[in-house]
Amino acid sequence: MKITQEQFNSAQKTFSQKSLSSSQKNIMLSNIYGGDIKVNQKVVISPFSSYFVFFRQKVFAFVIVFALLLSTTIYASAESLPGDLLYGMKINALEPIGLALQTSIESKNDYKISLIQKRINELEKLDERGDLSDASKKQSLSAAIKIINMLKTSGMLDENGGNVDLLNKIRAYNFLIGSDLGIEMNSILGNNSGFEIEDNYVNLLKEGSMDTEPTQDQEEETIINEDNSGSQEIIEFPEGLPSSFLDIENNIDTKTNIFGL
Amino acid sequence: MEDEKEKKNNQKNFEKLFQEHSDVIYRLCLYKTSNESVARDLTQETFLRLWKRISSGKGIDKPKQYIFQIARNLIIDYYKSDKAVSLDSLRAEGFDLKTEEISPESMGDVALLKKAIESLDQEFREVIYMRFVEEMKVKEIAEMLNISENLVSVRISRGRDKLIEKFK
């Protein structure tokens, strides 16, 4: 069916009058401006957000690098020996932190004794490497005395004023560090005896020296135990004695293996 | 302060364009989609895009042409989208589509105009619509379609002749 010109003109007239009502226009404008607010919010947030992401990535990278450096330093410090650059950090930072992490008095004391054992191990390592210099000895001694001072106030000593494990370790330490240095035994024992242990120890050392059949010269070098009333005790070992303190321990036949901790 | 002033100025310009062209765009969308609700949505979307452009501080050299172009693109998008349902899919869903021709008397204005104009070749349709439905001037049509005024005049003349022939 064909469309006439009149029909077309009539439709055109009617159609051209079609328009949006004012309320429809107002709603449209409201929607448009409402949409605009969202757009503006995006514009405001977006740069901050991207900056924040960028900043966060930088912080994250920095934290990773810092953590890696810190862990490497801590590891290197933990493995350091007297005379090393990081030894001070080990003594003044890591070990106090380790001590602070111990919860009970017993565990704190055990930790302190384990630190003495560490000092012994350090000296042994240095001795093996041939790096046992006076400076490293002094640094080690300073660290050891620090622990001893802590132990003195920790109620570690038994009824007799001694602690077999601790005393054995100190002796081992003194043996390694040499006769001129060393920890004063009486500073640990105080005026209390604990000498029973001392005497047994000396006697057993003598027995040990006999086992090794010392020469006459060797016999001249005796174990000196000066001032039984409480001054410094320095133990000297005759030449030809077992080089390892473990051998001495075996000969002493004490129940405590000082290196077995 | 200056930002506030600029925003108010942008809003004023936008609302002026909205008042001038919203009805034309609405009729174009209605003519193309034959659906008042869709026509309103497309008109709103057209002006939303215009407002975004204006509020972002980007200038528009030929606002009429720009608005018309947005509307045309949106109409094309509408037909490309899933909203445009094919006849085959409607039949498959059980709709009874009448194949017989509807009489002009029972047709709506939009359908009648569309039937008449869409029977012309592609190049005449928009020009004839703008000239005889929207009663735009040659210069305006040339601006909107981005073609020369001479070409618009030629197309109007030939299109009108072809339309009259169809009325006979």
XYZ file of C-alpha atoms in Angstrom:
429
model
C 0.000 0.000 0.000
C 1.335 3.365 -0.994
C 1.834 6.355 1.263
C 0.400 9.591 -0.022
C 2.017 12.976 0.244
C -0.786 14.129 2.520
C -0.194 11.262 4.876
C 3.502 12.005 4.857
C 2.935 15.705 5.540
C 0.480 14.904 8.292
C 2.870 12.442 9.928
C 5.679 14.943 9.595
C 3.610 17.628 11.275
C 2.632 15.374 14.147
C 6.112 13.922 14.532
C 7.860 17.292 14.523
C 5.723 18.280 17.513
C 6.992 15.349 19.520
C 9.321 16.570 22.199
C 10.532 15.848 25.670
C 8.425 17.302 28.437
C 10.059 19.767 30.810
C 9.934 17.188 33.624
C 11.638 14.631 31.384
C 14.300 17.203 30.560
C 14.805 18.010 34.219
C 15.182 14.321 35.073
C 17.676 13.958 32.236
C 19.720 16.915 33.447
C 19.614 15.593 36.976
C 20.832 12.194 35.793
C 23.518 13.812 33.683
C 24.831 15.956 36.534
C 24.535 12.982 38.878
C 26.671 10.984 36.483
C 29.030 13.915 36.347
C 29.575 13.807 40.092
C 30.672 10.192 39.774
C 32.997 11.134 36.949
C 34.497 13.945 39.008
C 34.984 11.623 41.930
C 36.896 9.269 39.696
C 39.033 12.122 38.466
C 39.794 13.173 42.026
C 40.475 9.693 43.323
C 42.323 8.278 40.371
C 45.554 10.302 40.593
C 45.756 9.808 44.343
C 45.019 6.138 43.950
C 47.697 5.642 41.294
C 50.110 7.698 43.362
C 49.248 5.620 46.370
C 49.798 2.380 44.453
C 53.093 3.745 43.149
C 54.085 4.858 46.644
C 53.014 1.546 48.132
C 55.069 -0.357 45.589
C 58.102 1.746 46.484
C 57.577 1.182 50.168
C 57.125 -2.522 49.580
C 60.357 -2.702 47.566
C 62.173 -0.719 50.239
C 60.861 -3.017 52.964
C 61.972 -6.088 51.012
C 65.459 -4.680 50.451
C 65.700 -3.550 54.072
C 64.555 -6.951 55.324
C 67.101 -8.710 53.100
C 69.898 -6.437 54.286
C 68.851 -6.811 57.888
C 68.594 -10.597 57.708
C 71.967 -10.807 55.954
C 73.541 -8.560 58.596
C 71.946 -10.523 61.410
C 73.160 -13.789 59.946
C 76.663 -12.414 59.412
C 76.618 -10.940 62.888
C 75.468 -14.203 64.475
C 78.329 -16.010 62.791
C 80.915 -13.354 63.704
C 83.865 -14.040 65.961
C 85.758 -11.777 68.363
C 87.676 -9.193 66.366
C 85.074 -9.133 63.571
C 83.294 -5.927 62.657
C 79.853 -7.272 63.551
C 80.860 -8.957 66.783
C 79.761 -5.931 68.807
C 76.290 -6.212 67.273
C 76.166 -9.865 68.191
C 77.099 -9.179 71.802
C 75.181 -5.970 72.373
C 72.086 -6.511 70.252
C 71.401 -10.084 69.174
C 72.222 -11.881 72.381
C 70.326 -9.443 74.626
C 67.346 -9.862 72.302
C 67.687 -13.633 72.559
C 67.842 -13.311 76.326
C 64.797 -11.067 76.409
C 62.872 -13.683 74.440
C 63.392 -16.244 77.191
C 60.316 -16.360 79.370
C 61.302 -18.101 82.611
C 64.230 -17.500 84.942
C 65.446 -21.042 84.295
C 65.444 -20.589 80.554
C 67.188 -17.238 80.930
C 69.908 -18.854 82.997
C 70.235 -21.720 80.534
C 70.559 -19.163 77.794
C 73.276 -17.302 79.669
C 75.235 -20.518 80.162
C 74.803 -21.315 76.488
C 76.358 -17.929 75.787
C 79.429 -18.941 77.770
C 79.550 -22.052 75.616
C 79.362 -19.806 72.580
C 82.360 -17.827 73.815
C 84.232 -21.106 74.162
C 83.286 -22.176 70.654
C 84.329 -18.802 69.263
C 87.746 -19.069 70.877
C 88.113 -22.588 69.532
C 87.285 -21.440 66.026
C 89.740 -18.582 66.263
C 92.354 -20.926 67.612
C 91.782 -23.346 64.719
C 92.175 -20.509 62.269
C 95.199 -19.143 64.060
C 93.497 -15.781 64.531
C 93.491 -15.749 68.306
C 94.998 -12.313 68.783
C 95.157 -10.266 71.951
C 92.491 -7.911 70.663
C 90.069 -10.731 69.919
C 90.826 -12.311 73.284
C 90.058 -9.061 75.074
C 86.831 -8.634 73.141
C 85.816 -12.185 73.943
C 86.710 -11.770 77.592
C 84.710 -8.582 77.820
C 81.694 -10.418 76.411
C 82.222 -13.367 78.737
C 82.549 -11.159 81.819
C 79.325 -9.456 80.860
C 77.564 -12.810 80.952
C 79.248 -13.803 84.201
C 78.109 -10.574 85.807
C 74.579 -11.337 84.745
C 74.864 -14.864 86.117
C 76.137 -13.620 89.444
C 72.876 -11.854 90.040
C 70.717 -14.636 88.703
C 70.803 -17.026 91.649
C 72.527 -19.609 89.543
C 74.852 -20.905 92.183
C 73.904 -23.932 94.153
C 73.935 -24.358 97.910
C 77.670 -24.758 97.896
C 78.092 -21.503 96.018
C 78.992 -23.213 92.785
C 77.543 -24.581 89.636
C 79.350 -27.510 88.146
C 78.259 -26.846 84.630
C 79.077 -23.175 84.795
C 82.412 -23.642 86.520
C 83.475 -26.246 84.007
C 82.646 -23.902 81.217
C 84.572 -21.074 82.815
C 87.546 -23.313 83.239
C 87.328 -24.369 79.651
C 87.111 -20.764 78.681
C 90.067 -19.793 80.798
C 92.027 -22.622 79.336
C 91.369 -21.448 75.825
C 91.947 -17.769 76.417
C 95.267 -18.297 78.142
C 96.808 -17.854 81.531
C 97.315 -14.107 81.419
C 93.641 -13.416 80.896
C 90.692 -15.396 82.130
C 87.731 -15.071 84.341
C 88.343 -14.852 88.066
C 86.900 -17.973 89.542
C 86.504 -16.411 92.949
C 84.383 -13.715 91.513
C 81.938 -16.474 90.812
C 82.456 -18.429 93.975
C 82.680 -15.484 96.295
C 83.763 -16.466 99.780
C 81.873 -19.640 99.556
C 83.810 -22.729 98.959
C 82.840 -24.603 95.875
C 86.402 -25.657 96.459
C 85.387 -29.194 96.712
C 84.760 -28.995 93.058
C 87.969 -27.076 92.566
C 90.022 -29.588 94.463
C 88.501 -32.494 92.644
C 89.133 -30.761 89.440
C 92.775 -30.118 90.233
C 93.288 -33.629 91.446
C 91.730 -35.064 88.371
C 93.863 -32.835 86.258
C 96.858 -34.224 88.014
C 95.644 -37.712 87.309
C 95.194 -36.730 83.720
C 98.736 -35.462 83.589
C 99.982 -38.731 85.019
C 98.168 -40.647 82.345
C 100.138 -38.817 79.766
C 103.410 -39.688 81.483
C 104.874 -36.213 81.658
C 108.571 -35.624 81.583
C 110.474 -34.075 84.447
C 110.186 -30.669 82.858
C 106.534 -31.091 82.458
C 106.197 -32.039 86.062
C 107.747 -28.760 87.009
C 104.809 -27.008 85.500
C 102.111 -27.497 87.977
C 98.605 -26.499 88.306
C 98.726 -23.355 90.309
C 95.938 -22.633 92.616
C 96.835 -19.502 94.432
C 95.130 -18.065 97.415
C 92.642 -20.651 98.552
C 90.877 -17.930 100.492
C 89.429 -16.331 97.402
C 91.873 -14.489 95.151
C 92.258 -15.137 91.455
C 92.621 -18.698 90.372
C 94.570 -19.310 87.218
C 94.917 -22.822 86.015
C 97.893 -23.765 83.939
C 98.145 -27.032 82.181
C 101.362 -28.932 81.751
C 102.619 -29.450 78.267
C 101.728 -32.792 76.863
C 98.307 -32.720 78.312
C 95.499 -33.546 75.988
C 95.092 -30.698 73.561
C 91.357 -30.819 73.682
C 89.573 -29.949 76.805
C 87.192 -32.762 76.050
C 90.002 -35.220 76.714
C 90.564 -33.614 80.057
C 86.881 -33.893 80.788
C 86.986 -37.564 79.990
C 89.893 -38.018 82.306
C 88.168 -35.997 84.989
C 85.215 -38.303 84.602
C 82.760 -35.631 85.498
C 79.216 -36.163 84.421
C 79.099 -32.918 82.571
C 80.379 -32.812 79.048
C 81.141 -29.176 78.520
C 81.012 -29.364 74.789
C 78.005 -31.512 74.726
C 75.523 -28.723 75.291
C 37.037 30.563 42.730
C 38.010 30.481 39.071
C 37.245 26.786 38.888
C 33.814 27.427 40.300
C 33.238 30.192 37.802
C 34.413 28.031 34.919
C 32.183 25.197 36.034
C 29.164 27.470 36.156
C 30.022 28.795 32.713
C 30.354 25.261 31.340
C 27.033 24.326 32.873
C 25.368 27.356 31.336
C 26.716 26.541 27.867
C 25.714 22.926 28.215
C 22.171 23.697 29.282
C 21.812 26.082 26.373
C 22.817 23.315 23.953
C 20.555 20.882 25.768
C 17.541 23.134 25.440
C 18.266 23.832 21.769
C 18.927 20.280 20.613
C 17.476 17.769 23.045
C 14.139 17.572 21.184
C 15.807 17.162 17.791
C 18.014 14.388 19.140
C 15.080 12.770 20.887
C 13.058 12.722 17.635
C 16.030 11.352 15.719
C 16.411 8.547 18.229
C 12.671 7.933 18.225
C 12.620 7.870 14.428
C 15.498 5.396 14.324
C 14.441 3.090 17.161
C 10.639 3.518 17.166
C 10.793 3.200 20.940
C 10.165 6.198 23.204
C 11.926 4.757 26.231
C 14.999 3.821 24.229
C 14.902 7.221 22.525
C 14.942 8.971 25.906
C 17.822 6.838 27.142
C 19.842 7.476 24.001
C 19.135 11.201 24.203
C 20.249 11.309 27.817
C 23.397 9.350 26.988
C 24.141 11.719 24.124
C 24.003 14.750 26.384
C 25.847 12.998 29.177
C 28.749 12.512 26.793
C 28.467 16.106 25.708
C 28.550 17.279 29.339
C 31.589 15.137 30.072
C 33.324 16.723 27.145
C 32.393 20.259 28.160
C 33.093 19.805 31.888
C 36.516 18.357 31.159
C 37.394 21.721 29.611
C 37.725 20.359 26.090
C 36.293 22.764 23.575
C 33.839 21.815 20.839
C 34.091 23.675 17.530
C 30.773 22.569 16.073
C 28.444 21.565 18.903
C 25.480 20.661 16.678
C 27.575 18.392 14.508
C 29.181 16.870 17.589
C 25.866 16.143 19.281
C 24.379 14.681 16.139
C 27.405 12.477 15.616
C 27.224 11.153 19.184
C 23.542 10.330 18.750
C 24.169 8.537 15.464
C 26.954 6.491 17.032
C 24.772 5.573 19.979
C 21.964 4.469 17.668
C 24.418 2.282 15.753
C 25.677 0.859 19.049
C 22.108 0.197 20.121
C 21.464 -1.885 17.048
C 24.760 -3.673 17.414
C 24.033 -4.535 21.013
C 22.005 -7.467 22.259
C 18.982 -5.204 22.592
C 18.407 -5.501 18.870
C 16.636 -8.799 18.455
C 16.609 -10.527 15.114
C 13.354 -11.601 13.545
C 14.539 -15.175 13.387
C 15.202 -15.270 17.109
C 11.756 -13.791 17.800
C 10.139 -16.444 15.627
C 12.153 -19.104 17.407
C 10.772 -17.838 20.710
C 7.212 -18.267 19.427
C 6.293 -14.728 18.478
C 3.734 -14.540 15.678
C 5.159 -11.957 13.356
C 2.627 -10.667 10.848
C 4.085 -10.734 7.428
C 1.258 -8.852 5.747
C 1.708 -5.151 5.196
C 0.214 -2.706 7.691
C -2.004 -0.036 6.188
C -0.727 3.616 6.417
C -3.830 4.548 8.395
C -3.000 2.083 11.124
C 0.664 3.023 11.134
C 2.007 5.458 13.663
C 3.561 8.692 12.515
C 7.053 7.386 13.098
C 6.454 4.191 11.210
C 4.869 6.033 8.294
C 7.698 8.511 7.979
C 10.231 5.764 8.354
C 8.587 3.634 5.709
C 8.556 6.524 3.277
C 12.089 7.755 3.887
C 13.738 4.363 4.306
C 12.462 3.445 0.865
C 14.950 5.961 -0.561
C 18.564 5.232 -1.270
C 20.973 5.554 1.667
C 22.484 8.848 0.536
C 19.085 10.630 0.549
C 17.621 9.327 3.803
C 19.335 11.557 6.350
C 19.160 14.655 4.187
C 15.448 14.201 3.524
C 14.772 13.475 7.175
C 16.597 16.599 8.285
C 15.097 18.803 5.672
C 11.484 17.652 5.605
C 10.976 16.230 9.088
C 13.204 18.479 11.168
C 12.932 21.372 8.719
C 16.608 22.180 8.997
C 18.304 24.643 6.708
C 20.768 23.481 4.063
C 23.649 25.083 5.932
C 22.754 23.292 9.167
C 22.468 19.942 7.410
C 25.794 20.526 5.696
C 27.375 21.248 9.071
C 25.833 18.265 10.747
C 26.752 15.793 8.059
C 30.077 17.500 7.396
C 29.440 17.770 3.686
C 29.188 20.749 1.352
C 26.027 22.799 1.079
C 25.890 22.123 -2.668
C 25.903 18.418 -2.107
C 23.150 18.810 0.485
C 21.053 20.842 -1.958
C 21.513 18.265 -4.691
C 20.586 15.401 -2.407
C 17.553 17.227 -1.094
C 16.366 17.960 -4.633
C 16.875 14.434 -5.913
C 15.552 12.859 -2.752
C 12.401 14.949 -2.843
C 11.799 13.977 -6.497
C 12.206 10.331 -5.650
C 9.890 10.659 -2.659
C 7.195 12.386 -4.746
C 7.460 9.622 -7.309
C 6.807 7.125 -4.550
C 3.748 9.060 -3.408
C 2.202 8.836 -6.867
